């Protein structure tokens, strides 16, 4: 169980820092699906962050590397899930 939990954790990416109202789950699905299959998306408006969980670590790595080069994600803090 422990290894699997770590893997799931590594597959998740977090967007934080003043995400705007236009950042919906469908927008995230559209923008991030090019990096790999998405397992789950969650937008937490009151914490001004969003989570995108991919089915593979490779997809999450691609997204974390590419997101800062694309608008509007360049203004967000993009990290692996916490």
Coordinates of N, CA and C in Angstrom, one line a residue:
X1 N 0.8 -1.2 0.0 CA 0.0 0.0 0.0 C 0.8 1.3 0.0
X2 N 2.0 1.3 0.7 CA 2.7 2.5 0.8 C 3.3 3.0 -0.5
X3 N 3.9 2.1 -1.3 CA 4.4 2.5 -2.6 C 3.4 3.1 -3.5
X4 N 2.2 2.4 -3.5 CA 1.1 2.9 -4.4 C 0.7 4.3 -4.0
X5 N 0.6 4.6 -2.7 CA 0.2 5.9 -2.3 C 1.2 7.0 -2.7
X6 N 2.5 6.6 -2.6 CA 3.5 7.6 -3.1 C 3.4 7.8 -4.6
X7 N 3.1 6.8 -5.4 CA 3.0 6.9 -6.8 C 1.8 7.8 -7.1
X8 N 0.7 7.6 -6.5 CA -0.5 8.5 -6.7 C -0.2 9.9 -6.4
X9 N 0.6 10.1 -5.4 CA 1.0 11.4 -4.9 C 1.8 12.1 -6.0
X10 N 2.8 11.3 -6.6 CA 3.7 11.9 -7.6 C 3.0 12.2 -8.9
X11 N 1.8 11.6 -9.1 CA 1.1 11.8 -10.3 C 0.2 13.0 -10.3
X12 N 0.2 13.7 -9.2 CA -0.7 14.8 -9.0 C 0.1 16.1 -9.1
X13 N -0.5 17.1 -9.8 CA 0.1 18.4 -9.8 C -0.8 19.4 -9.2
X14 N -0.2 20.5 -8.6 CA -0.9 21.5 -7.9 C -0.7 22.8 -8.6
X15 N -1.7 23.6 -8.8 CA -1.6 24.9 -9.3 C -2.1 25.8 -8.2
X16 N -1.2 26.8 -7.8 CA -1.6 27.7 -6.7 C -1.2 29.1 -7.0
X17 N -1.6 30.0 -6.2 CA -1.3 31.4 -6.3 C -2.4 32.2 -7.1
X18 N -3.4 32.6 -6.5 CA -4.4 33.5 -7.2 C -4.9 33.0 -8.5
X19 N -5.4 31.7 -8.5 CA -6.0 31.2 -9.7 C -7.3 32.0 -9.9
X20 N -7.6 32.2 -11.2 CA -8.8 33.1 -11.4 C -10.0 32.2 -11.7
X21 N -11.2 32.9 -11.7 CA -12.5 32.2 -11.7 C -12.7 31.5 -13.1
X22 N -12.0 31.9 -14.1 CA -12.1 31.2 -15.4 C -11.4 29.9 -15.4
X23 N -10.7 29.5 -14.4 CA -10.0 28.2 -14.4 C -10.9 27.2 -13.9
X24 N -11.7 26.6 -14.8 CA -12.7 25.6 -14.4 C -12.1 24.2 -14.6
X25 N -12.8 23.2 -14.1 CA -12.3 21.8 -14.3 C -12.3 21.4 -15.8
X26 N -13.3 21.9 -16.6 CA -13.3 21.6 -18.0 C -12.1 22.3 -18.7
X27 N -11.7 23.5 -18.3 CA -10.6 24.2 -18.9 C -9.3 23.4 -18.6
X28 N -9.2 23.0 -17.3 CA -8.0 22.2 -16.9 C -7.9 20.9 -17.7
X29 N -9.0 20.3 -17.9 CA -9.1 19.0 -18.6 C -8.6 19.3 -20.0
X30 N -9.1 20.3 -20.6 CA -8.7 20.7 -22.0 C -7.3 21.0 -22.1
X31 N -6.7 21.8 -21.2 CA -5.4 22.3 -21.3 C -4.3 21.2 -20.9
X32 N -4.7 20.3 -20.0 CA -3.7 19.4 -19.5 C -3.8 18.0 -20.1
X33 N -4.8 17.7 -20.8 CA -5.0 16.3 -21.4 C -3.9 16.0 -22.4
X34 N -3.3 17.0 -23.0 CA -2.3 16.7 -24.0 C -1.0 16.1 -23.3
X35 N -0.9 16.2 -22.0 CA 0.3 15.6 -21.4 C 0.1 14.2 -21.0
X36 N -1.2 13.7 -20.9 CA -1.5 12.3 -20.6 C -2.9 12.2 -20.0
X37 N -3.2 11.0 -19.7 CA -4.6 10.7 -19.2 C -4.8 11.2 -17.8
X38 N -5.9 12.0 -17.6 CA -6.2 12.6 -16.3 C -7.1 11.7 -15.5
X39 N -6.7 11.5 -14.3 CA -7.5 10.7 -13.4 C -8.6 11.5 -12.7
X40 N -8.2 12.7 -12.2 CA -9.1 13.5 -11.4 C -8.7 15.0 -11.5
X41 N -9.6 15.9 -11.4 CA -9.3 17.3 -11.4 C -10.2 17.9 -10.3
X42 N -9.6 18.8 -9.5 CA -10.3 19.4 -8.4 C -9.9 20.9 -8.4
X43 N -10.9 21.8 -8.4 CA -10.6 23.2 -8.2 C -11.1 23.6 -6.9
X44 N -10.2 24.2 -6.0 CA -10.6 24.6 -4.7 C -10.5 26.1 -4.6
X45 N -11.7 26.7 -4.9 CA -11.7 28.2 -5.1 C -11.3 28.9 -3.8
X46 N -11.8 28.5 -2.7 CA -11.5 29.2 -1.4 C -10.0 29.1 -1.0
X47 N -9.3 28.1 -1.5 CA -7.9 28.0 -1.2 C -7.1 28.5 -2.4
X48 N -7.8 29.0 -3.5 CA -7.1 29.5 -4.7 C -6.1 28.5 -5.3
X49 N -6.5 27.2 -5.4 CA -5.6 26.3 -6.0 C -6.4 25.2 -6.7
X50 N -5.7 24.4 -7.5 CA -6.4 23.4 -8.3 C -5.4 22.2 -8.3
X51 N -6.0 21.0 -8.4 CA -5.2 19.8 -8.5 C -5.6 19.0 -9.7
X52 N -4.6 18.5 -10.4 CA -4.8 17.7 -11.6 C -4.0 16.4 -11.4
X53 N -4.7 15.3 -11.3 CA -4.1 14.0 -11.0 C -4.1 13.2 -12.3
X54 N -2.9 12.8 -12.8 CA -2.7 12.0 -14.0 C -2.6 10.6 -13.6
X55 N -2.8 9.7 -14.6 CA -2.6 8.3 -14.4 C -1.2 7.8 -14.4
X56 N -0.3 8.7 -14.8 CA 1.1 8.3 -14.8 C 2.0 9.4 -14.3
X57 N 3.1 9.0 -13.7 CA 4.1 10.0 -13.2 C 4.7 10.8 -14.4
X58 N 5.0 10.1 -15.5 CA 5.6 10.7 -16.7 C 4.7 11.9 -17.2
X59 N 3.4 11.7 -17.2 CA 2.4 12.7 -17.6 C 2.5 13.9 -16.7
X60 N 2.5 13.7 -15.4 CA 2.6 14.7 -14.4 C 3.9 15.5 -14.6
X61 N 5.0 14.8 -14.9 CA 6.3 15.4 -15.1 C 6.3 16.3 -16.3
X62 N 5.7 15.8 -17.4 CA 5.6 16.6 -18.6 C 4.8 17.9 -18.3
X63 N 3.7 17.8 -17.6 CA 2.8 18.9 -17.3 C 3.5 19.9 -16.4
X64 N 4.2 19.5 -15.4 CA 4.9 20.4 -14.5 C 6.0 21.2 -15.3
X65 N 6.7 20.5 -16.2 CA 7.7 21.2 -17.0 C 7.1 22.1 -18.0
X66 N 6.0 21.8 -18.6 CA 5.5 22.6 -19.7 C 4.6 23.7 -19.3
X67 N 3.8 23.5 -18.2 CA 2.8 24.5 -17.8 C 3.4 25.9 -17.6
X68 N 4.6 26.1 -17.0 CA 5.0 27.4 -16.7 C 5.3 28.2 -18.0
X69 N 5.4 27.5 -19.2 CA 5.7 28.2 -20.4 C 4.4 28.6 -21.1
X70 N 3.3 28.3 -20.6 CA 2.0 28.5 -21.2 C 1.1 29.5 -20.4
X71 N 0.4 30.4 -21.1 CA -0.5 31.2 -20.4 C -1.8 30.5 -20.1
X72 N -2.5 30.7 -19.0 CA -2.1 31.6 -17.9 C -1.3 30.9 -16.8
X73 N -0.8 29.7 -17.1 CA -0.1 28.9 -16.0 C 1.2 29.5 -15.6
X74 N 1.8 30.3 -16.5 CA 3.1 30.9 -16.2 C 3.1 31.8 -14.9
X75 N 1.9 32.3 -14.6 CA 1.8 33.1 -13.4 C 1.4 32.3 -12.1
X76 N 1.2 31.1 -12.3 CA 0.9 30.2 -11.1 C 2.1 29.5 -10.6
X77 N 2.0 29.0 -9.4 CA 3.0 28.1 -8.9 C 2.6 26.7 -9.2
X78 N 3.3 26.0 -10.0 CA 3.0 24.6 -10.5 C 4.0 23.7 -9.8
X79 N 3.4 22.8 -9.0 CA 4.3 21.8 -8.3 C 3.6 20.4 -8.3
X80 N 4.4 19.5 -7.8 CA 3.8 18.1 -7.6 C 2.9 18.2 -6.4
X81 N 1.9 17.3 -6.4 CA 0.8 17.3 -5.4 C 1.4 17.3 -4.0
X82 N 0.6 17.9 -3.1 CA 1.0 17.9 -1.7 C -0.1 17.4 -0.8

